[in-house]
CSV table of C-alpha atoms in Angstrom, one decimal:
chain,number,residue,atom,x,y,z
A,13,MET,CA,-12.5,-24.8,3.9
A,14,LYS,CA,-8.9,-25.8,4.2
A,15,ARG,CA,-6.2,-24.0,6.3
A,16,LEU,CA,-2.5,-24.1,6.2
A,17,ALA,CA,0.0,-22.4,8.5
A,18,ILE,CA,3.3,-21.6,6.8
A,19,ALA,CA,6.1,-20.2,8.9
A,20,LEU,CA,8.9,-20.1,6.4
A,21,ALA,CA,9.6,-19.2,2.8
A,22,LEU,CA,8.9,-21.8,0.2
A,23,ALA,CA,11.9,-23.9,-0.6
A,24,GLY,CA,14.3,-22.8,-3.2
A,25,VAL,CA,13.5,-19.1,-3.4
A,26,ALA,CA,15.2,-16.5,-1.3
A,27,SER,CA,12.8,-13.8,-0.1
A,28,PRO,CA,14.3,-10.3,-0.3
A,29,VAL,CA,13.0,-9.2,3.1
A,30,ILE,CA,14.1,-8.7,6.7
A,31,ALA,CA,14.6,-12.2,8.1
A,32,GLN,CA,11.9,-12.3,10.9
A,33,THR,CA,9.0,-14.5,11.4
A,34,ALA,CA,5.8,-14.2,13.5
A,35,PRO,CA,5.8,-16.6,16.4
A,36,ALA,CA,4.0,-19.8,15.6
A,37,ALA,CA,1.8,-19.4,18.7
A,38,ASP,CA,0.7,-16.0,17.7
A,39,VAL,CA,-0.3,-17.2,14.2
A,40,ALA,CA,-2.1,-20.3,15.6
A,41,SER,CA,-4.1,-18.2,18.1
A,42,ILE,CA,-5.4,-15.8,15.4
A,43,ALA,CA,-5.9,-18.2,12.5
A,44,PRO,CA,-9.3,-19.6,13.5
A,45,LYS,CA,-10.7,-16.1,13.8
A,46,ILE,CA,-9.3,-15.1,10.4
A,47,ASP,CA,-10.8,-18.3,8.9
A,48,ALA,CA,-14.2,-17.6,10.4
A,49,ILE,CA,-14.2,-14.0,9.0
A,50,PHE,CA,-13.6,-15.2,5.4
A,51,ALA,CA,-15.9,-18.2,5.7
A,52,GLU,CA,-18.8,-16.0,6.7
A,53,TRP,CA,-18.1,-13.6,3.9
A,54,ALA,CA,-17.9,-16.4,1.2
A,55,ARG,CA,-21.1,-18.0,2.4
A,56,GLU,CA,-23.1,-14.7,2.4
A,57,ALA,CA,-21.6,-13.5,-0.9
A,58,HIS,CA,-22.1,-16.8,-2.7
A,59,VAL,CA,-18.4,-17.0,-3.6
A,60,PRO,CA,-17.7,-20.3,-5.4
A,61,GLY,CA,-14.0,-20.3,-4.7
A,62,ALA,CA,-11.5,-18.1,-2.8
A,63,VAL,CA,-8.0,-18.0,-1.3
A,64,TYR,CA,-6.7,-15.6,1.3
A,65,GLY,CA,-3.5,-15.1,3.2
A,66,MET,CA,-1.6,-13.2,5.7
A,67,VAL,CA,2.0,-11.9,5.3
A,68,LYS,CA,4.1,-10.8,8.2
A,69,ASP,CA,7.7,-9.9,8.5
A,70,GLY,CA,8.5,-11.3,5.0
A,71,ARG,CA,6.7,-14.7,5.4
A,72,LEU,CA,3.4,-16.1,4.4
A,73,VAL,CA,2.3,-17.1,7.9
A,74,HIS,CA,-1.3,-18.2,7.1
A,75,VAL,CA,-3.3,-19.1,4.0
A,76,GLY,CA,-6.8,-20.4,3.8
A,77,THR,CA,-8.9,-21.8,0.9
A,78,ILE,CA,-12.6,-21.9,0.3
A,79,GLY,CA,-14.7,-23.8,-2.2
A,80,THR,CA,-13.8,-25.1,-5.6
A,81,GLN,CA,-11.8,-24.0,-8.6
A,82,ASP,CA,-14.7,-24.7,-11.0
A,83,GLN,CA,-18.2,-25.9,-10.8
A,84,ASP,CA,-17.7,-28.8,-13.2
A,85,SER,CA,-14.7,-30.7,-11.9
A,86,ARG,CA,-15.2,-29.6,-8.3
A,87,ARG,CA,-11.5,-29.4,-7.7
A,88,PRO,CA,-10.9,-27.7,-4.4
A,89,VAL,CA,-9.1,-24.3,-4.3
A,90,THR,CA,-5.5,-24.6,-3.2
A,91,ALA,CA,-2.7,-22.1,-2.6
A,92,ASP,CA,-1.6,-22.9,-6.1
A,93,SER,CA,-4.9,-22.2,-7.8
A,94,ARG,CA,-4.6,-19.3,-10.4
A,95,PHE,CA,-6.9,-16.3,-10.0
A,96,ARG,CA,-7.1,-13.2,-12.1
A,97,ILE,CA,-6.5,-10.2,-9.8
A,98,ALA,CA,-7.9,-7.5,-12.1
A,99,SER,CA,-6.9,-4.0,-11.0
A,100,MET,CA,-4.4,-5.2,-8.4
A,101,SER,CA,-2.3,-5.6,-11.6
A,102,LYS,CA,-1.8,-1.9,-11.8
A,103,ALA,CA,0.8,-2.1,-9.0
A,104,PHE,CA,3.1,-4.1,-11.3
A,105,THR,CA,2.7,-1.6,-14.1
A,106,ALA,CA,3.4,1.3,-11.8
A,107,LEU,CA,6.6,-0.3,-10.5
A,108,ALA,CA,7.7,-1.1,-14.0
A,109,ILE,CA,7.4,2.6,-14.8
A,110,LEU,CA,9.4,3.6,-11.7
A,111,LYS,CA,12.0,1.0,-12.5
A,112,LEU,CA,12.5,2.4,-16.1
A,113,ARG,CA,12.7,5.8,-14.5
A,114,ASP,CA,15.5,4.6,-12.2
A,115,ALA,CA,17.3,3.3,-15.3
A,116,GLY,CA,17.2,6.7,-16.8
A,117,LYS,CA,14.9,5.6,-19.7
A,118,LEU,CA,12.0,7.9,-18.9
A,119,SER,CA,10.9,10.9,-16.8
A,120,LEU,CA,7.7,10.9,-14.8
A,121,ASP,CA,7.3,14.6,-15.5
A,122,ALA,CA,7.8,14.3,-19.3
A,123,PRO,CA,4.8,14.6,-21.6
A,124,ALA,CA,3.4,11.1,-22.1
A,125,GLU,CA,3.4,11.8,-25.9
A,126,ARG,CA,7.2,11.6,-25.8
A,127,TYR,CA,6.8,7.9,-25.3
A,128,VAL,CA,3.5,7.3,-27.0
A,129,PRO,CA,3.6,9.2,-30.4
A,130,GLU,CA,-0.1,8.5,-31.1
A,131,MET,CA,-1.0,11.1,-28.3
A,132,ARG,CA,0.6,13.9,-30.2
A,133,GLY,CA,-1.9,16.4,-31.6
A,134,TRP,CA,-4.6,15.5,-29.1
A,135,ARG,CA,-7.2,18.2,-28.6
A,136,TYR,CA,-7.2,19.2,-25.0
A,137,PRO,CA,-10.4,20.6,-23.2
A,138,THR,CA,-9.1,24.2,-22.8
A,139,SER,CA,-6.4,26.3,-24.4
A,140,ASP,CA,-4.5,26.4,-21.1
A,141,SER,CA,-4.6,22.7,-20.4
A,142,PRO,CA,-1.2,21.2,-19.6
A,143,GLU,CA,0.0,18.2,-21.5
A,144,ILE,CA,-0.6,14.9,-19.9
A,145,THR,CA,2.5,13.6,-18.1
A,146,VAL,CA,3.6,10.1,-17.2
A,147,ARG,CA,3.0,11.0,-13.5
A,148,ASP,CA,-0.6,12.1,-14.3
A,149,LEU,CA,-1.3,8.7,-15.7
A,150,LEU,CA,0.1,7.0,-12.6
A,151,HIS,CA,-2.1,9.1,-10.3
A,152,HIS,CA,-5.3,8.9,-12.4
A,153,ILE,CA,-5.3,12.7,-12.9
A,154,ALA,CA,-4.9,12.8,-16.7
A,155,GLY,CA,-8.4,14.1,-17.2
A,156,TYR,CA,-9.9,10.9,-18.6
A,157,VAL,CA,-13.4,9.9,-17.5
A,158,GLU,CA,-13.7,7.2,-14.8
A,159,ASP,CA,-14.1,4.0,-16.9
A,160,ASN,CA,-15.3,1.1,-14.8
A,161,PRO,CA,-16.5,-1.3,-16.0
A,162,TRP,CA,-15.9,-0.3,-19.6
A,163,GLY,CA,-12.2,-0.8,-19.1
A,164,ASP,CA,-12.5,-4.4,-18.0
A,165,ARG,CA,-14.0,-5.4,-21.3
A,166,GLN,CA,-11.2,-3.8,-23.3
A,167,GLN,CA,-8.8,-6.5,-21.9
A,168,VAL,CA,-8.9,-8.3,-25.2
A,169,LEU,CA,-8.1,-5.3,-27.4
A,170,THR,CA,-5.2,-6.0,-29.7
A,171,GLU,CA,-2.2,-3.7,-29.9
A,172,PRO,CA,-3.1,-2.4,-33.4
A,173,GLU,CA,-6.7,-1.7,-32.2
A,174,PHE,CA,-5.3,0.2,-29.2
A,175,THR,CA,-3.0,2.2,-31.5
A,176,ARG,CA,-6.0,3.3,-33.5
A,177,MET,CA,-7.8,4.3,-30.3
A,178,LEU,CA,-4.9,6.4,-29.2
A,179,LYS,CA,-4.6,8.1,-32.6
A,180,ASP,CA,-8.3,9.0,-32.5
A,181,GLY,CA,-7.8,10.8,-29.2
A,182,VAL,CA,-10.1,10.8,-26.2
A,183,PRO,CA,-12.7,13.2,-24.8
A,184,PHE,CA,-11.8,14.7,-21.5
A,185,ALA,CA,-13.8,14.7,-18.3
A,186,THR,CA,-11.6,17.3,-16.6
A,187,VAL,CA,-8.5,19.4,-17.4
A,188,PRO,CA,-5.4,17.2,-16.9
A,189,GLY,CA,-3.9,17.6,-13.4
A,190,THR,CA,-7.0,19.1,-11.8
A,191,ALA,CA,-8.9,16.1,-10.4
A,192,PHE,CA,-8.8,12.4,-9.7
A,193,GLU,CA,-10.8,10.1,-11.9
A,194,TYR,CA,-9.9,6.4,-11.9
A,195,SER,CA,-8.8,5.4,-15.4
A,196,ASN,CA,-8.2,1.9,-16.8
A,197,LEU,CA,-7.3,3.6,-20.1
A,198,GLY,CA,-4.6,5.6,-18.3
A,199,TYR,CA,-2.9,2.4,-17.0
A,200,ALA,CA,-3.3,0.7,-20.4
A,201,THR,CA,-1.4,3.7,-21.8
A,202,LEU,CA,1.3,3.2,-19.1
A,203,GLY,CA,1.6,-0.4,-20.4
A,204,ARG,CA,2.2,1.0,-23.9
A,205,ILE,CA,4.9,3.3,-22.4
A,206,VAL,CA,6.6,0.3,-20.8
A,207,SER,CA,6.6,-1.6,-24.1
A,208,ASN,CA,7.9,1.4,-26.1
A,209,VAL,CA,10.6,2.4,-23.7
A,210,SER,CA,11.9,-1.1,-22.8
A,211,GLY,CA,11.7,-2.5,-26.4
A,212,VAL,CA,9.7,-5.6,-25.3
A,213,ARG,CA,6.0,-6.2,-24.6
A,214,TYR,CA,5.0,-4.8,-21.2
A,215,GLN,CA,4.0,-8.3,-20.2
A,216,ASP,CA,7.4,-9.7,-20.9
A,217,TYR,CA,9.2,-6.8,-19.3
A,218,ILE,CA,7.2,-7.1,-16.0
A,219,ARG,CA,7.5,-10.8,-15.9
A,220,ARG,CA,11.2,-10.8,-16.6
A,221,GLU,CA,12.2,-7.8,-14.5
A,222,ILE,CA,9.8,-8.1,-11.5
A,223,MET,CA,7.9,-11.4,-11.3
A,224,VAL,CA,10.6,-14.0,-12.1
A,225,PRO,CA,13.2,-12.4,-9.8
A,226,LEU,CA,10.7,-12.6,-6.9
A,227,GLY,CA,10.1,-16.3,-7.7
A,228,MET,CA,6.6,-15.7,-9.0
A,229,THR,CA,6.9,-18.5,-11.6
A,230,SER,CA,3.1,-19.2,-11.7
A,231,THR,CA,2.2,-15.5,-12.4
A,232,GLY,CA,1.6,-13.9,-15.8
A,233,TYR,CA,-0.9,-12.4,-18.2
A,234,ASP,CA,-1.8,-15.2,-20.7
A,235,ILE,CA,-4.5,-17.3,-19.0
A,236,PHE,CA,-4.6,-19.7,-21.9
A,237,ALA,CA,-1.0,-20.7,-21.1
A,238,SER,CA,-2.0,-21.7,-17.6
A,239,PRO,CA,-2.4,-25.4,-16.7
A,240,LYS,CA,-6.1,-26.1,-16.9
A,241,ASP,CA,-6.2,-28.0,-13.7
A,242,LYS,CA,-4.8,-25.0,-11.8
A,243,ARG,CA,-7.2,-22.3,-13.1
A,244,ALA,CA,-9.9,-20.9,-10.9
A,245,ILE,CA,-12.8,-20.3,-13.3
A,246,GLY,CA,-14.7,-17.1,-13.0
A,247,TYR,CA,-18.5,-16.9,-12.4
A,248,ARG,CA,-21.2,-14.4,-11.7
A,249,TRP,CA,-24.1,-15.1,-9.3
A,250,GLN,CA,-27.4,-14.8,-11.2
A,251,ASP,CA,-30.9,-16.1,-10.6
A,252,GLY,CA,-29.8,-18.2,-7.7
A,253,GLY,CA,-27.0,-20.0,-9.5
A,254,TYR,CA,-23.5,-19.6,-11.0
A,255,VAL,CA,-23.1,-18.5,-14.6
A,256,ARG,CA,-19.7,-18.9,-16.1
A,257,GLU,CA,-18.0,-15.7,-17.3
A,258,PRO,CA,-16.2,-15.8,-20.6
A,259,ASP,CA,-12.5,-16.0,-20.5
A,260,MET,CA,-10.7,-12.9,-21.8
A,261,ALA,CA,-7.5,-13.3,-23.7
A,262,ASP,CA,-4.3,-11.3,-22.9
A,263,GLY,CA,-4.3,-8.0,-24.8
A,264,ALA,CA,-3.3,-4.4,-24.9
A,265,PHE,CA,-5.3,-3.4,-21.7
A,266,GLY,CA,-3.7,-6.1,-19.6
A,267,ALA,CA,-1.5,-3.5,-17.9
A,268,MET,CA,-4.6,-2.3,-16.1
A,269,GLY,CA,-5.9,-5.6,-15.0
A,270,GLY,CA,-4.6,-8.8,-16.7
A,271,VAL,CA,-2.4,-10.5,-14.1
A,272,GLU,CA,-3.2,-14.1,-13.1
A,273,THR,CA,-1.5,-15.4,-10.0
A,274,THR,CA,-1.6,-17.7,-7.0
A,275,ALA,CA,-1.4,-17.3,-3.3
A,276,ASN,CA,1.9,-19.0,-3.2
A,277,ASP,CA,3.2,-16.5,-5.7
A,278,TYR,CA,1.5,-13.3,-4.6
A,279,TRP,CA,2.8,-13.3,-1.0
A,280,ARG,CA,6.3,-12.9,-2.4
A,281,TRP,CA,5.3,-9.7,-4.1
A,282,MET,CA,3.7,-8.4,-0.8
A,283,ALA,CA,6.8,-9.4,1.2
A,284,PHE,CA,9.1,-7.6,-1.3
A,285,LEU,CA,7.0,-4.4,-1.1
A,286,LEU,CA,6.7,-4.5,2.7
A,287,ALA,CA,10.5,-4.9,2.9
A,288,GLY,CA,10.8,-1.3,1.6
A,289,TRP,CA,10.0,-0.1,5.1
A,290,PRO,CA,11.6,1.1,7.2
A,291,ALA,CA,14.3,3.1,5.4
A,292,ARG,CA,17.7,1.7,6.5
A,293,ASP,CA,21.3,1.0,5.5
A,294,GLY,CA,22.1,-2.3,3.8
A,295,ALA,CA,22.3,-4.0,0.4
A,296,GLU,CA,19.5,-3.8,-2.1
A,297,VAL,CA,18.3,-7.3,-2.9
A,298,GLY,CA,15.0,-6.8,-4.7
A,299,PRO,CA,14.0,-6.0,-8.3
A,300,ALA,CA,13.6,-2.3,-7.4
A,301,LYS,CA,15.3,-0.1,-4.8
A,302,ARG,CA,13.7,0.2,-1.4
A,303,SER,CA,13.4,4.0,-1.9
A,304,THR,CA,11.5,3.4,-5.2
A,305,VAL,CA,9.1,1.0,-3.5
A,306,ARG,CA,8.4,3.7,-0.9
A,307,GLU,CA,7.3,6.1,-3.6
A,308,ILE,CA,4.2,4.0,-4.3
A,309,VAL,CA,2.5,5.7,-1.3
A,310,GLU,CA,3.1,9.2,-2.6
A,311,GLY,CA,-0.4,10.5,-3.3
A,312,ALA,CA,-1.4,13.0,-6.0
A,313,ASN,CA,-2.6,15.4,-3.3
A,314,PHE,CA,-6.3,15.1,-4.3
A,315,ALA,CA,-7.1,13.7,-0.9
A,316,SER,CA,-10.6,12.5,0.0
A,317,GLY,CA,-12.3,11.5,3.2
A,318,GLN,CA,-14.7,8.7,4.0
A,319,MET,CA,-16.3,7.0,7.0
A,320,ARG,CA,-15.1,3.5,7.2
A,321,ASN,CA,-17.5,0.6,7.4
A,322,ALA,CA,-19.4,0.6,10.7
A,323,ALA,CA,-18.8,-3.2,11.0
A,324,LEU,CA,-15.1,-2.4,11.8
A,325,GLY,CA,-15.9,-0.8,15.1
A,326,ALA,CA,-16.1,2.7,16.4
A,327,PRO,CA,-16.7,5.5,13.9
A,328,CYS,CA,-13.6,6.5,12.1
A,329,ARG,CA,-13.0,8.9,9.2
A,330,GLN,CA,-10.3,7.8,6.8
A,331,ALA,CA,-8.3,10.1,4.7
A,332,GLY,CA,-7.1,8.8,1.4
A,333,ALA,CA,-5.3,9.6,-1.8
A,334,TYR,CA,-4.2,7.6,-4.9
A,335,GLY,CA,-0.5,6.9,-5.0
A,336,MET,CA,1.2,4.9,-7.8
A,337,GLY,CA,-0.8,1.8,-8.4
A,338,TRP,CA,-2.1,1.9,-4.9
A,339,ARG,CA,-4.6,3.8,-2.8
A,340,VAL,CA,-3.2,5.1,0.5
A,341,LEU,CA,-5.4,5.5,3.6
A,342,ASP,CA,-4.9,6.9,7.0
A,343,ASP,CA,-7.0,5.0,9.5
A,344,CYS,CA,-7.5,6.0,13.2
A,345,ASP,CA,-6.8,2.4,14.4
A,346,LEU,CA,-4.6,0.8,11.7
A,347,GLY,CA,-2.5,3.8,10.7
A,348,ARG,CA,-1.3,3.9,7.1
A,349,ILE,CA,-2.9,1.4,4.9
A,350,VAL,CA,-1.7,0.8,1.3
A,351,THR,CA,-4.4,-1.0,-0.5
A,352,HIS,CA,-6.1,-1.8,-3.9
A,353,SER,CA,-9.1,-3.8,-5.0
A,354,GLY,CA,-9.6,-5.7,-8.2
A,355,GLY,CA,-12.9,-6.3,-10.0
A,356,TYR,CA,-13.2,-8.3,-13.2
A,357,PRO,CA,-15.8,-10.4,-15.0
A,358,GLY,CA,-15.5,-13.6,-13.0
A,359,TYR,CA,-13.1,-12.3,-10.3
A,360,GLY,CA,-12.8,-10.0,-7.3
A,361,SER,CA,-9.7,-9.4,-5.2
A,362,ASN,CA,-8.3,-7.1,-2.5
A,363,VAL,CA,-5.0,-6.5,-0.8
A,364,ALA,CA,-3.9,-4.3,2.1
A,365,LEU,CA,-0.5,-3.6,3.4
A,366,LEU,CA,0.4,-2.0,6.7
A,367,PRO,CA,4.0,-1.0,5.8
A,368,ASP,CA,4.8,0.5,9.2
A,369,ALA,CA,4.0,-2.8,10.8
A,370,GLY,CA,5.3,-5.2,8.2
A,371,VAL,CA,1.9,-6.9,7.8
A,372,GLY,CA,-0.4,-7.5,4.9
A,373,VAL,CA,-3.6,-9.5,4.0
A,374,PHE,CA,-4.9,-10.5,0.5
A,375,VAL,CA,-7.9,-12.3,-0.8
A,376,PHE,CA,-8.8,-13.6,-4.3
A,377,SER,CA,-12.2,-14.8,-5.3
A,378,SER,CA,-13.8,-16.3,-8.5
A,379,ARG,CA,-17.1,-14.3,-8.4
A,380,THR,CA,-17.5,-11.2,-10.5
A,381,TYR,CA,-16.6,-8.0,-8.6
A,382,THR,CA,-16.7,-9.7,-5.3
A,383,GLY,CA,-13.4,-8.5,-3.8
A,384,GLY,CA,-13.7,-9.1,-0.1
A,385,ALA,CA,-12.7,-5.7,1.2
A,386,LEU,CA,-14.7,-5.9,4.4
A,387,PRO,CA,-13.4,-9.3,5.6
A,388,MET,CA,-9.9,-8.2,4.6
A,389,MET,CA,-10.2,-5.1,6.8
A,390,ARG,CA,-11.8,-7.2,9.6
A,391,ALA,CA,-8.8,-9.5,9.4
A,392,LEU,CA,-6.4,-6.6,9.8
A,393,MET,CA,-8.4,-5.3,12.8
A,394,ALA,CA,-8.2,-8.8,14.3
A,395,LEU,CA,-4.4,-8.8,13.8
A,396,ARG,CA,-4.2,-5.5,15.5
A,397,GLU,CA,-6.3,-6.6,18.4
A,398,ALA,CA,-4.0,-9.7,18.8
A,399,GLY,CA,-0.9,-7.4,18.9
A,400,MET,CA,0.4,-8.7,15.5
A,401,ALA,CA,0.1,-5.4,13.6
A,402,LYS,CA,2.0,-3.0,15.8
A,403,PRO,CA,3.9,-0.3,14.1
A,404,ARG,CA,7.6,-0.7,14.2
A,405,THR,CA,9.3,1.2,17.0
A,406,VAL,CA,11.3,4.3,15.8
A,407,PRO,CA,14.8,4.0,17.2
A,408,VAL,CA,16.2,6.7,19.4
A,409,SER,CA,19.0,8.5,17.5
A,410,ASP,CA,22.2,9.6,19.2
A,411,GLY,CA,21.1,13.2,18.6
A,412,LEU,CA,17.7,12.7,20.2
A,413,ALA,CA,19.3,10.9,23.2
A,414,ALA,CA,21.6,13.8,23.7
A,415,ALA,CA,18.7,16.3,23.5
A,416,TYR,CA,16.8,14.2,26.1
A,417,ALA,CA,19.8,14.2,28.4
A,418,VAL,CA,20.2,18.0,28.4
A,419,ALA,CA,16.5,18.4,29.0
A,420,LYS,CA,16.9,16.3,32.1
A,421,THR,CA,19.8,18.5,33.2
A,422,ALA,CA,17.7,21.7,32.6
A,423,TRP,CA,14.8,20.3,34.7
A,424,THR,CA,17.1,19.2,37.6
A,425,ALA,CA,18.8,22.6,37.6
A,426,GLY,CA,15.5,24.4,37.2
A,427,ASP,CA,17.1,26.4,34.5
A,428,ALA,CA,16.2,26.0,30.8
A,429,THR,CA,19.4,27.7,29.8
A,430,ARG,CA,21.4,24.7,31.0
A,431,ALA,CA,20.4,23.1,27.7
A,432,PRO,CA,21.8,24.4,24.4
A,433,LEU,CA,18.9,26.5,23.1
A,434,ALA,CA,18.2,27.7,19.6
A,435,ASN,CA,17.7,31.4,19.3
A,436,ASN,CA,13.9,31.2,19.1
A,437,VAL,CA,13.4,29.6,22.6
A,438,LEU,CA,14.1,32.6,24.8
A,439,LEU,CA,12.5,35.0,22.4
A,440,ASP,CA,9.3,33.0,22.8
A,441,ARG,CA,9.5,32.9,26.7
A,442,ASP,CA,12.5,34.5,28.4
A,443,ALA,CA,14.8,32.6,30.8
A,444,ALA,CA,13.2,34.0,34.0
A,445,ARG,CA,9.7,33.0,32.9
A,446,ARG,CA,10.8,29.5,32.0
A,447,ALA,CA,12.6,29.1,35.3
A,448,ARG,CA,9.3,30.0,37.1
A,449,GLU,CA,7.4,27.5,35.0
A,450,ILE,CA,9.8,24.7,36.0
A,451,ALA,CA,9.6,25.7,39.7
A,452,ASP,CA,5.8,25.8,39.7
A,453,ALA,CA,5.7,22.4,38.0
A,454,LYS,CA,8.1,20.9,40.6
A,455,ALA,CA,6.0,22.3,43.4
A,456,GLN,CA,2.9,20.8,42.0
A,457,VAL,CA,4.1,17.3,41.2
A,458,GLY,CA,7.0,16.7,43.6
A,459,THR,CA,10.0,14.5,42.9
A,460,CYS,CA,10.0,12.8,39.5
A,461,THR,CA,11.8,9.6,38.6
A,462,MET,CA,12.9,10.6,35.1
A,463,SER,CA,13.8,7.0,34.4
A,464,GLU,CA,11.4,6.5,31.4
A,465,ALA,CA,12.9,6.4,27.9
A,466,ILE,CA,12.1,9.1,25.4
A,467,ARG,CA,9.5,8.1,22.8
A,468,PRO,CA,10.8,9.2,19.4
A,469,ILE,CA,8.6,11.0,16.9
A,470,SER,CA,11.6,11.2,14.5
A,471,ALA,CA,15.3,11.3,14.7
A,472,MET,CA,15.0,14.9,15.8
A,473,GLU,CA,12.0,15.0,18.1
A,474,GLY,CA,10.6,13.0,21.0
A,475,ILE,CA,8.2,13.0,23.9
A,476,PHE,CA,8.5,11.7,27.4
A,477,ASP,CA,6.3,11.0,30.5
A,478,TRP,CA,7.8,11.2,34.0
A,479,HIS,CA,6.1,9.6,36.9
A,480,CYS,CA,6.2,12.0,39.9
A,481,GLU,CA,4.9,12.0,43.5
A,482,ARG,CA,1.7,13.9,42.7
A,483,GLY,CA,1.2,13.5,39.0
A,484,HIS,CA,3.2,13.4,35.7
A,485,ILE,CA,5.4,15.6,33.6
A,486,ALA,CA,4.6,15.3,29.9
A,487,GLY,CA,7.6,16.7,28.0
A,488,ARG,CA,8.8,17.3,24.5
A,489,VAL,CA,12.1,18.1,23.0
A,490,GLN,CA,12.8,19.0,19.4
A,491,ARG,CA,16.2,19.7,17.9
A,492,ALA,CA,16.8,22.6,15.6
A,493,PRO,CA,17.9,21.8,12.0
A,494,THR,CA,21.6,22.6,12.7
A,495,PRO,CA,24.6,20.2,12.9
A,496,GLU,CA,25.4,21.1,16.5
A,497,LEU,CA,23.0,20.1,19.2
A,498,SER,CA,20.5,22.9,19.7
A,499,LEU,CA,16.9,22.7,21.0
A,500,GLN,CA,14.1,24.7,19.3
A,501,VAL,CA,11.6,23.1,21.7
A,502,ILE,CA,12.0,22.2,25.4
A,503,ASP,CA,8.7,21.8,27.2
A,504,PHE,CA,7.6,20.4,30.6
A,505,ARG,CA,3.8,20.3,31.2
A,506,VAL,CA,2.0,19.0,34.3
A,507,ARG,CA,-0.4,16.1,33.7
A,508,PRO,CA,-2.4,15.3,36.9
A,509,ASP,CA,-3.0,11.6,37.7
């Protein structure tokens, strides 16, 4: 296994991200643990070749390689080796759709048949079925049947063959808009929409409008155009040995899984996406607006729950929903995770972003459907434990600072009405009762320092913790939704030591 630590962007390409880097000492301290995690996985899973990396604050700060590109030449995997990333390709297709929406060329809520005429006249499962929209296709709620691994083998379908398939119509598993079923066919249809709306092949549009502007010059869809000495050849593990999987040509279904890329290219895509957070003022420098990037995490509201792998630590139930080319999870330790796997004949891959921390991990492998989800999550947990995946601090707005100041005044005076109160506050508990509550709390905890800063939940709400002689005061303020300063919540609760 080879390891490289990279602390700055590759020469010659400006990265459209916030200019911060992880301290070299932090990266060096965690890198051996990350390497050990992926090495163990590759050994146990019989992975012939793999590359993995860590992106933080707009930089590729660590990349590791395992094994060889192919079993014949025995060339070692490098950060420039080209792997197919299968369904991780869907994220490029989804962003292309959003980019065309931003340009006013399509509507997410329009019937998909407006952009794909072959869908007109389809027979829907019920008389009250709604027409499939572009948004339905993005979220996998168009009513199509889950189609793994059938969809993978349609990669080579030609555009005329796909046209005939669309004209014939499809059987439905569910009524459109009523349930989530992962559909490669749906994303292939989105590729057709990109082609029809943009006037060029979806492959060319995505490469020209997204990949090349990010400096992803070694990324594309046509594997036969790749330098042979750079390609990671795909295998399956069978009967104790490696069997080469057949190469699949670029075709109509590539929008769902056809991208081939390198570690030295893919990190740029991750850095661009992570730079969409937090929302802020400033110039737009990427191929899509930051607000558009943040839309990818908007789920279709068909949320699901699952217990995460026990190997990751204490039991934790994750909630998840599918966004736009990404699955979005809420984890008890890591917070919001934006992730996607990729499985293909000869390849497996995974990526996970922590947008609220500016951190991401990816892994590509050259073994069929061996994506490395567990080691990737273990790597994220290791980063968290090392303090390298902390959520960004929400700044204290001027309005929240003012709300905190008047809360302090109210506490000192023993009178909640010394703060500007919204009309609900005294209707909930009158002024006399609130005064008694403050007096009782003061008698219980004694003098408080009130020197701690407020911890913002948002620009309008925050919590605080005051150290007192005989305990703590846990407080909360929340502004009312009015231009003038007015508190709809002012709360002081005793928290014993």
